[in-house]
Structure formats: structure tokens, C-alpha cells
Short mmCIF file of C-alpha atoms in Angstrom, two decimals:
data_model
loop_
_atom_site.label_atom_id
_atom_site.label_comp_id
_atom_site.label_asym_id
_atom_site.label_seq_id
_atom_site.Cartn_x
_atom_site.Cartn_y
_atom_site.Cartn_z
CA MET A 1 -9.09 4.41 -11.00
CA SER A 2 -7.97 6.57 -10.84
CA ALA A 3 -5.87 4.78 -8.23
CA ASP A 4 -7.73 4.56 -9.09
CA GLY A 5 -9.73 3.06 -11.57
CA ASP A 6 -12.62 2.79 -13.78
CA HIS A 7 -13.33 1.70 -17.25
CA GLN A 8 -14.89 1.97 -20.53
CA HIS A 9 -15.02 4.59 -18.75
CA HIS A 10 -13.55 2.84 -16.51
CA ALA A 11 -11.74 2.50 -13.84
CA GLY A 12 -9.57 1.23 -15.95
CA HIS A 13 -8.61 4.09 -17.35
CA PRO A 14 -7.22 4.07 -20.78
CA GLU A 15 -4.20 5.90 -22.01
CA THR A 16 -5.57 9.10 -23.37
CA ASP A 17 -3.83 12.42 -23.60
CA SER A 18 -0.29 11.55 -22.62
CA GLN A 19 2.40 9.08 -23.57
CA PRO A 20 4.27 7.02 -20.98
CA GLU A 21 7.68 8.20 -19.97
CA ALA A 22 10.64 5.85 -20.21
CA GLY A 23 9.78 4.35 -16.84
CA GLY A 24 6.09 3.92 -17.66
CA HIS A 25 2.99 5.50 -16.19
CA ASP A 26 3.01 6.86 -12.66
CA PHE A 27 -0.80 6.68 -12.33
CA ASP A 28 -0.57 9.40 -9.70
CA ARG A 29 -3.05 12.15 -8.88
CA GLU A 30 -1.73 14.40 -11.63
CA TYR A 31 -2.01 11.64 -14.23
CA TRP A 32 -5.67 11.12 -13.38
CA ARG A 33 -6.40 14.83 -13.25
CA ARG A 34 -5.28 14.98 -16.88
CA GLN A 35 -7.42 12.00 -17.84
CA TRP A 36 -10.57 13.64 -16.51
CA ARG A 37 -10.08 17.08 -18.08
CA PRO A 38 -13.13 18.07 -20.15
CA ASP A 39 -10.97 18.28 -23.28
CA SER A 40 -9.40 14.85 -22.75
CA PRO A 41 -10.61 11.76 -24.64
CA GLY A 42 -10.80 10.13 -21.22
CA ALA A 43 -13.70 12.40 -20.28
CA ALA A 44 -15.97 10.04 -22.21
CA MET A 45 -15.62 7.68 -19.23
CA ALA A 46 -17.99 9.99 -17.35
CA VAL A 47 -21.02 8.53 -19.14
CA ALA A 48 -19.83 4.97 -19.76
CA PRO A 49 -22.06 2.12 -18.54
CA PRO A 50 -21.02 -0.33 -15.83
CA HIS A 51 -18.94 -3.32 -16.79
CA PRO A 52 -21.39 -6.13 -17.68
CA CYS A 53 -19.62 -8.75 -15.57
CA VAL A 54 -20.29 -6.81 -12.35
CA GLN A 55 -23.99 -7.58 -12.66
CA THR A 56 -23.45 -11.23 -13.56
CA GLU A 57 -20.75 -11.94 -10.96
CA THR A 58 -22.67 -10.31 -8.08
CA ALA A 59 -26.19 -11.44 -9.00
CA GLY A 60 -26.16 -14.36 -6.57
CA LEU A 61 -24.66 -12.47 -3.64
CA THR A 62 -26.64 -11.17 -0.68
CA PRO A 63 -26.31 -7.35 -0.71
CA GLY A 64 -24.32 -5.87 2.14
CA THR A 65 -21.47 -3.40 2.29
CA ALA A 66 -19.34 -2.90 -0.80
CA LEU A 67 -16.15 -1.05 -1.64
CA ASP A 68 -15.64 0.08 -5.23
CA ALA A 69 -11.88 0.59 -5.27
CA GLY A 70 -11.04 3.06 -8.01
CA CYS A 71 -14.65 3.90 -8.76
CA GLY A 72 -13.99 6.58 -11.38
CA ALA A 73 -17.30 8.10 -12.51
CA GLY A 74 -19.20 5.61 -10.40
CA ALA A 75 -20.99 3.38 -12.91
CA GLU A 76 -20.34 0.17 -10.96
CA SER A 77 -20.99 1.81 -7.59
CA ILE A 78 -24.37 3.01 -8.83
CA LEU A 79 -25.23 -0.41 -10.24
CA LEU A 80 -24.45 -2.05 -6.89
CA ALA A 81 -26.47 0.55 -4.97
CA GLU A 82 -29.43 -0.02 -7.28
CA ASN A 83 -29.19 -3.71 -6.38
CA GLY A 84 -29.34 -3.08 -2.64
CA TRP A 85 -25.69 -2.67 -1.66
CA ARG A 86 -24.44 0.05 0.68
CA VAL A 87 -21.44 1.28 -1.31
CA THR A 88 -18.27 3.21 -0.60
CA GLY A 89 -16.73 4.50 -3.83
CA VAL A 90 -13.10 5.54 -3.53
CA ASP A 91 -11.06 7.31 -6.20
CA ILE A 92 -8.01 9.54 -6.32
CA SER A 93 -9.62 11.92 -8.81
CA ALA A 94 -11.84 14.73 -7.54
CA GLU A 95 -12.97 15.28 -11.13
CA ALA A 96 -14.13 11.67 -11.49
CA LEU A 97 -15.96 11.79 -8.18
CA ALA A 98 -17.80 14.95 -9.21
CA HIS A 99 -19.18 13.01 -12.17
CA ALA A 100 -20.02 10.09 -9.87
CA ARG A 101 -21.99 12.24 -7.46
CA ARG A 102 -24.02 13.77 -10.28
CA ARG A 103 -24.76 10.35 -11.76
CA ALA A 104 -25.83 8.95 -8.39
CA GLU A 105 -28.17 11.87 -7.73
CA ALA A 106 -29.67 11.54 -11.21
CA ALA A 107 -30.22 7.82 -10.56
CA GLY A 108 -31.95 8.60 -7.26
CA ILE A 109 -29.50 6.66 -5.10
CA GLY A 110 -27.32 9.49 -3.82
CA GLU A 111 -27.86 8.41 -0.20
CA SER A 112 -26.73 4.84 -0.89
CA VAL A 113 -23.13 5.65 -1.87
CA ASP A 114 -20.40 7.34 0.12
CA TRP A 115 -17.81 8.94 -2.17
CA VAL A 116 -14.27 9.19 -0.84
CA GLU A 117 -11.38 11.03 -2.50
CA ALA A 118 -8.27 9.09 -1.55
CA ASP A 119 -5.16 7.37 -2.86
CA LEU A 120 -5.85 3.66 -2.51
CA THR A 121 -2.15 2.88 -2.21
CA SER A 122 -2.13 4.54 1.24
CA TRP A 123 -5.80 4.83 2.28
CA GLU A 124 -7.05 2.40 4.91
CA PRO A 125 -10.73 1.52 5.42
CA GLN A 126 -12.23 1.66 8.89
CA ASP A 127 -13.93 -1.71 8.46
CA HIS A 128 -14.02 -4.78 6.25
CA TYR A 129 -16.54 -5.24 3.45
CA ASP A 130 -18.89 -7.93 2.18
CA LEU A 131 -17.72 -7.11 -1.36
CA VAL A 132 -14.54 -5.46 -2.59
CA LEU A 133 -14.61 -4.61 -6.29
CA SER A 134 -11.81 -3.32 -8.50
CA CYS A 135 -12.77 -2.64 -12.09
CA TYR A 136 -9.95 -1.48 -14.37
CA ALA A 137 -8.20 0.25 -11.49
CA HIS A 138 -4.69 1.46 -12.30
CA PRO A 139 -2.81 2.30 -9.08
CA ALA A 140 0.52 3.99 -8.56
CA MET A 141 1.98 0.68 -7.34
CA PRO A 142 2.49 -2.76 -8.93
CA GLN A 143 -0.86 -4.11 -10.07
CA LEU A 144 -0.64 -7.45 -8.24
CA ASP A 145 0.50 -5.77 -5.04
CA PHE A 146 -2.56 -3.56 -5.30
CA TYR A 147 -4.88 -6.55 -5.63
CA ALA A 148 -3.22 -8.22 -2.65
CA ARG A 149 -3.84 -5.03 -0.67
CA LEU A 150 -7.54 -5.05 -1.60
CA SER A 151 -7.94 -8.68 -0.58
CA GLY A 152 -7.16 -7.72 3.01
CA TRP A 153 -10.28 -5.55 3.12
CA VAL A 154 -12.75 -8.42 2.57
CA ARG A 155 -14.45 -9.84 5.63
CA ALA A 156 -14.86 -13.59 6.20
CA GLY A 157 -17.64 -14.83 3.97
CA GLY A 158 -17.21 -11.84 1.67
CA THR A 159 -16.26 -11.56 -1.98
CA LEU A 160 -13.32 -10.11 -3.89
CA LEU A 161 -14.10 -9.24 -7.51
CA ILE A 162 -11.29 -8.12 -9.80
CA VAL A 163 -11.84 -6.98 -13.37
CA GLY A 164 -8.65 -6.12 -15.23
CA HIS A 165 -6.92 -6.08 -18.57
CA LEU A 166 -5.47 -9.19 -20.13
CA THR A 167 -1.80 -8.76 -20.99
CA GLY A 168 -1.46 -7.48 -24.52
CA SER A 169 -5.09 -6.40 -24.81
CA GLY A 170 -6.83 -3.41 -23.49
CA HIS A 171 -9.40 -0.76 -23.24
CA GLY A 172 -10.11 2.74 -24.21
CA GLU A 173 -8.51 3.91 -27.41
CA THR A 174 -7.39 2.09 -30.52
CA HIS A 175 -3.80 1.81 -31.70
CA GLU A 176 -3.71 0.56 -35.25
CA ASP A 177 -0.02 -0.40 -35.12
CA HIS A 178 -0.38 -2.96 -32.34
CA ASP A 179 -2.87 -5.72 -33.00
CA GLY A 180 -4.73 -4.42 -36.01
CA PRO A 181 -7.54 -1.96 -36.50
CA GLY A 182 -9.88 -1.65 -33.56
CA HIS A 183 -7.81 -3.52 -30.99
CA ALA A 184 -7.50 -1.40 -27.87
CA GLN A 185 -4.35 -1.23 -25.81
CA PRO A 186 -4.17 -0.47 -22.08
CA PRO A 187 -1.07 0.78 -20.32
CA ARG A 188 1.24 -2.24 -20.13
CA GLU A 189 1.73 -1.68 -16.39
CA ALA A 190 -1.98 -2.31 -15.84
CA THR A 191 -2.21 -5.75 -17.43
CA THR A 192 -2.46 -9.00 -15.47
CA LEU A 193 -3.37 -12.67 -15.83
CA ALA A 194 -6.19 -14.44 -13.99
CA ALA A 195 -3.81 -17.12 -12.74
CA ASP A 196 -1.49 -14.48 -11.28
CA ILE A 197 -4.34 -12.80 -9.42
CA ALA A 198 -5.72 -16.11 -8.15
CA GLY A 199 -2.20 -17.05 -7.07
CA LEU A 200 -2.19 -14.17 -4.61
CA LEU A 201 -4.95 -15.81 -2.56
CA ASP A 202 -4.11 -18.49 0.01
CA GLU A 203 -6.12 -21.28 1.63
CA ARG A 204 -8.46 -18.75 3.22
CA TRP A 205 -10.03 -18.21 -0.20
CA ARG A 206 -12.19 -20.19 -2.62
CA ILE A 207 -11.79 -19.20 -6.26
CA VAL A 208 -15.20 -18.97 -7.95
CA THR A 209 -14.21 -17.37 -11.26
CA ALA A 210 -10.79 -17.05 -12.88
CA ALA A 211 -11.24 -16.34 -16.57
CA HIS A 212 -10.15 -14.36 -19.61
CA ARG A 213 -13.21 -13.17 -21.52
CA PRO A 214 -13.32 -11.34 -24.85
CA ARG A 215 -15.92 -8.67 -25.57
CA THR A 216 -16.45 -5.71 -27.85
CA LEU A 217 -17.09 -2.07 -27.03
CA THR A 218 -18.45 0.69 -29.22
CA LEU A 219 -16.32 3.82 -28.95
CA PRO A 220 -17.17 7.37 -30.02
CA GLY A 221 -17.47 7.64 -33.79
CA ASP A 222 -18.95 4.12 -33.92
CA ARG A 223 -15.51 2.56 -33.67
CA ILE A 224 -15.45 -0.98 -32.34
CA ALA A 225 -12.79 -1.99 -29.82
CA ARG A 226 -12.02 -5.65 -29.12
CA LEU A 227 -11.22 -6.24 -25.46
CA GLU A 228 -10.06 -9.16 -23.38
CA ASP A 229 -10.87 -8.91 -19.71
CA VAL A 230 -9.38 -10.72 -16.76
CA ILE A 231 -12.10 -11.60 -14.27
CA VAL A 232 -11.39 -13.13 -10.86
CA ARG A 233 -14.02 -13.65 -8.18
CA ALA A 234 -13.14 -15.28 -4.88
CA THR A 235 -14.94 -15.92 -1.60
CA ARG A 236 -13.07 -15.48 1.66
CA ILE A 237 -13.91 -18.57 3.72
CA ALA A 238 -11.93 -17.67 6.83
#
């Protein structure tokens, strides 16, 4: 997210211009401000396309209200709006949201998305949503606690869609000393397992998708990054 999230760009934001301190990343407002500086490698997220699974996992859903939690530069929010959803995109980074607004206007759907600058670890929505999406969001709180928080914002009959990093894999920049050339590494604090996310959801939920899926991403300079995504989609039945 910037508490955010977002990927390739995204929400998922990669480690870019700073190294973690001994205690790990804080993923606070200042962290994300640095990621979105024009001179930061993370600024490339401003033009990244939406995550491909968002289209496939939402294709069969009836459009309604959607929350993109940690929307970053808005690629997924815009995709949803283009498919008939009324979207609220929330991110902690004013810089990311500025990119999102420009992209939405350029796409001709500026009126279909409400952009909100807020810290998702403390922000509370005024209503529940038909779809709550989190795509590579890295909050300033434990990752699983964050997903549990988001699940409470889905109305009965609605959908929770989580896209995250598989432990030990990642997104964004390559680190040749980890898993070989071209294997991207996310901040360790942002990694999860599908089973752990699904385990957060009680009998009020039906798990539709709980998978680890590999894919490749072309980075600037024609570098190829190998990614492994965690994808969990669940329907709230009560």
C-alpha cells in the first residue's frame, strides 16, 4: 500500500530505496513517501498494470461497491471501475494517490472512484462492501492481523480477495544473492501463506480460491522477475 499497498507497482510495494532496520520495516507514512519519490525505483509502480488475477477472480462477480485497500497508483481500482464497480481506493501515500487520480481521469472513469488518503491500520469505513481487495498491501501492523481487519469490512454475500507474496518469494527488485538471478524478494514482513490467510476466516466464510501461483514480470531494463503470489478469495455467507 502503502498501508498501504500496491504492486508491480503494486500495492505491494517492493523494497526500493532503503534497507530494513534491525527490527524490520515500519511501513509507515514516511516509508511510503520515500517509495513514491520521483527519484526512487519504486516510482515505476505509477505506471504498472493491474495484477492479472484481479480480472480473473472478479470476472464472475456482480459489480457493486468495492474497497481497494492499499490502492497505490490505482491500477486495480481503475480496472474494477471499468468493469462496473463503484470503487473506494484507500492508501496512506498522498503521492501514490496523485498518480491514481491522474490515471483514473486519463481512463475516463474519474467519477467512478473515490480516493481516500488514510492509514488502513486505524481508518474505519462508513459501510460494508460487496468486494474488499488487498493487492500487495504492506501495512504497519502484522500482515495476518491486517487481513483479519479487512475481512470485517465485507458485507454478507460479498467477497474478500487477497493477493500477497509467498514466503521467500517476492516482487519488485531483484536480489542476486537470494534465490538466483532474477528472483525478486519482498520485505520478509509482508509474506504470507494461503493456508494462513484462509485460516483467519471462520464458518461465516466459504473459501473459493486458496493458491500459490508463479508468474513472471518484466522489469525496467528488460529484466525478468520470477514471482510467486498468494491468492485467497472467499465469499462471506453470513
